[in-house]
Amino acid sequence: THGVTQYESNLFYYYQSGAINESLSDIWGELYDQSNGLGNDTAGVKWLMGEDVSGLGAIRSMSNPPAYGDPDSLSSPNYYVGEEDNGGVHYNSGVNNKAAYLMVQGGSFGGKTVTALGVNKTLAIYYEAQTNLLVSGSDYADLYNLLYQACLNQVGNDGILMADCQEVRDATDAVKMDQQPANDPGYNPDTPLCSTYSPNMVFSDDLEAGSTNWIFDWRWSYDSPYDPLAHSGEHYLYADDYFASVSDTSATLKELSVPYNAYLHFSHTYNFESFYYNSKMYYFDGGVLEYSTNAGLTWNDAGWMMDSNGYKGVIYKDWVNPLKNRPAFVGNTKGYVSTRLNLAPLAGSNVKFRWRMGLDDTGAAWGWWLDDVKMYTCGPDTSFADVPNTHWAWQYIETLYSARITGGCRTSPLSYCPNNTVTRGQMAVFLLKGIHGSSYAPPLVGDSTGFNDVPVTHWAAAWVKQLAAEG
């Protein structure tokens, strides 16, 4: 059953992706065991793993994982947060094992009541997820969404109905599969592209088409010599922190033109050398993100623009790391996280970004994986066809338009003509409405405007006279 997992989803055997790997293999093995008519499948042993192994006996329970010290949900105190067992792959498999049990058998758990789907439907849903949806770096939050999608994909097959997909959702809700572990609340935090509105993509690289957008040196590579660990698809960049030697190594993205209202977002996971000693954590290796606005002649640290999942600590100051004493990505993320930068300070510039890893001359760890790099804008649909939300004046024009202080220059499509000349008469209207509100109207002009070139018959006569009167 591990062979099926390896050659289908190829889940990396590490933390949550490894726990899902272990659980899927448990599911195939146990449900085959229940269906082959061999051995003892009475109620007392039906959901045990290894119960028939001579001299060993059961090691896990899918129906009741806590009976063997394993978690049955992400809110369980049994959830393992350490680094042993590749991050607890044999322990934390209990979360998905319990969800699969609920789908097959039904029952009430975690505030949810699940109607049994039976073996065939459950297997069809999990197999769809494993063969077509999961990737090597998927975690429990991904599995939560992908099991539901797998059910939708299978509606009409194997007797699966739309109503069955609600049972899948209830089972995964029961085990809190979309939540952070209660005893490790900082685990794998993901950041949305936009807090509100939908993203408008300017640049996106999921690395599935190769590494042509990148220049990198010797410790960085396209994919890795180890088992794959991708956030999406199959490919990624990887920087190896394996053998000890002083290193300063970078992966540099091609130059991008940064629009107004732009963000940079990337998914990455890292495990850098660190050491806990005398009640303090020491970080010896780590990575930083830097940017250049002069084609790479000089570089600046980008940490100050990170508004979510930024640097986690400071690289030890008394060692030989080229990045020593700098805030950096350090320690262990335990799986993919996403980091976002607000690029407002760089708007209008051509910018290069580089992911830079610094290592010392002793110790080693896994290193740094990078995937799904995006630059985009966040904003609502624009009112004017010729003022996209990447325009430098977009937010000001939208504010004035929504306040009914200014309108468009033409319709079909509605346009603003942001580069057109503004007359002094138009400016008088604009300023007075800006001062007094969009419904303001000036007093009647009377016998004179006070200006030789503005007769009382001019369309803006009253506006010009009133603006002059107000100084």
JSON list of N, CA and C in Angstrom, two decimals, residues 288-292 298-306 327 354:
[
{"chain": "A", "resi": 288, "resn": "VAL", "atom": "N", "xyz": [17.22, 34.80, 3.60]},
{"chain": "A", "resi": 288, "resn": "VAL", "atom": "CA", "xyz": [16.61, 36.12, 3.55]},
{"chain": "A", "resi": 288, "resn": "VAL", "atom": "C", "xyz": [16.08, 36.37, 2.14]},
{"chain": "A", "resi": 289, "resn": "LEU", "atom": "N", "xyz": [15.19, 37.33, 2.02]},
{"chain": "A", "resi": 289, "resn": "LEU", "atom": "CA", "xyz": [14.72, 37.81, 0.72]},
{"chain": "A", "resi": 289, "resn": "LEU", "atom": "C", "xyz": [15.25, 39.22, 0.53]},
{"chain": "A", "resi": 290, "resn": "GLU", "atom": "N", "xyz": [15.87, 39.48, -0.60]},
{"chain": "A", "resi": 290, "resn": "GLU", "atom": "CA", "xyz": [16.43, 40.80, -0.89]},
{"chain": "A", "resi": 290, "resn": "GLU", "atom": "C", "xyz": [15.89, 41.30, -2.23]},
{"chain": "A", "resi": 291, "resn": "TYR", "atom": "N", "xyz": [15.97, 42.63, -2.44]},
{"chain": "A", "resi": 291, "resn": "TYR", "atom": "CA", "xyz": [15.50, 43.22, -3.69]},
{"chain": "A", "resi": 291, "resn": "TYR", "atom": "C", "xyz": [16.51, 44.24, -4.20]},
{"chain": "A", "resi": 292, "resn": "SER", "atom": "N", "xyz": [16.48, 44.47, -5.50]},
{"chain": "A", "resi": 292, "resn": "SER", "atom": "CA", "xyz": [17.35, 45.46, -6.13]},
{"chain": "A", "resi": 292, "resn": "SER", "atom": "C", "xyz": [16.54, 46.28, -7.11]},
{"chain": "A", "resi": 298, "resn": "THR", "atom": "N", "xyz": [23.17, 46.73, -6.38]},
{"chain": "A", "resi": 298, "resn": "THR", "atom": "CA", "xyz": [23.11, 46.71, -4.92]},
{"chain": "A", "resi": 298, "resn": "THR", "atom": "C", "xyz": [21.81, 46.04, -4.50]},
{"chain": "A", "resi": 299, "resn": "TRP", "atom": "N", "xyz": [21.82, 45.47, -3.29]},
{"chain": "A", "resi": 299, "resn": "TRP", "atom": "CA", "xyz": [20.67, 44.72, -2.79]},
{"chain": "A", "resi": 299, "resn": "TRP", "atom": "C", "xyz": [20.27, 45.22, -1.41]},
{"chain": "A", "resi": 300, "resn": "ASN", "atom": "N", "xyz": [18.96, 45.18, -1.15]},
{"chain": "A", "resi": 300, "resn": "ASN", "atom": "CA", "xyz": [18.41, 45.60, 0.13]},
{"chain": "A", "resi": 300, "resn": "ASN", "atom": "C", "xyz": [17.55, 44.48, 0.70]},
{"chain": "A", "resi": 301, "resn": "ASP", "atom": "N", "xyz": [17.50, 44.40, 2.02]},
{"chain": "A", "resi": 301, "resn": "ASP", "atom": "CA", "xyz": [16.67, 43.38, 2.65]},
{"chain": "A", "resi": 301, "resn": "ASP", "atom": "C", "xyz": [15.19, 43.75, 2.50]},
{"chain": "A", "resi": 302, "resn": "ALA", "atom": "N", "xyz": [14.36, 42.76, 2.18]},
{"chain": "A", "resi": 302, "resn": "ALA", "atom": "CA", "xyz": [12.93, 42.98, 1.93]},
{"chain": "A", "resi": 302, "resn": "ALA", "atom": "C", "xyz": [12.06, 42.67, 3.13]},
{"chain": "A", "resi": 303, "resn": "GLY", "atom": "N", "xyz": [12.68, 42.31, 4.26]},
{"chain": "A", "resi": 303, "resn": "GLY", "atom": "CA", "xyz": [11.88, 41.89, 5.41]},
{"chain": "A", "resi": 303, "resn": "GLY", "atom": "C", "xyz": [10.91, 42.93, 5.89]},
{"chain": "A", "resi": 304, "resn": "TRP", "atom": "N", "xyz": [11.25, 44.21, 5.76]},
{"chain": "A", "resi": 304, "resn": "TRP", "atom": "CA", "xyz": [10.38, 45.27, 6.27]},
{"chain": "A", "resi": 304, "resn": "TRP", "atom": "C", "xyz": [9.08, 45.41, 5.48]},
{"chain": "A", "resi": 305, "resn": "MET", "atom": "N", "xyz": [9.00, 44.80, 4.29]},
{"chain": "A", "resi": 305, "resn": "MET", "atom": "CA", "xyz": [7.77, 44.85, 3.50]},
{"chain": "A", "resi": 305, "resn": "MET", "atom": "C", "xyz": [6.88, 43.63, 3.72]},
{"chain": "A", "resi": 306, "resn": "MET", "atom": "N", "xyz": [7.34, 42.64, 4.49]},
{"chain": "A", "resi": 306, "resn": "MET", "atom": "CA", "xyz": [6.55, 41.43, 4.72]},
{"chain": "A", "resi": 306, "resn": "MET", "atom": "C", "xyz": [5.43, 41.72, 5.70]},
{"chain": "A", "resi": 327, "resn": "PRO", "atom": "N", "xyz": [18.13, 39.36, 10.80]},
{"chain": "A", "resi": 327, "resn": "PRO", "atom": "CA", "xyz": [16.82, 38.70, 10.83]},
{"chain": "A", "resi": 327, "resn": "PRO", "atom": "C", "xyz": [16.66, 37.86, 9.57]},
{"chain": "A", "resi": 354, "resn": "ARG", "atom": "N", "xyz": [15.73, 38.31, -4.87]},
{"chain": "A", "resi": 354, "resn": "ARG", "atom": "CA", "xyz": [16.54, 37.10, -4.74]},
{"chain": "A", "resi": 354, "resn": "ARG", "atom": "C", "xyz": [16.34, 36.47, -3.36]}
]
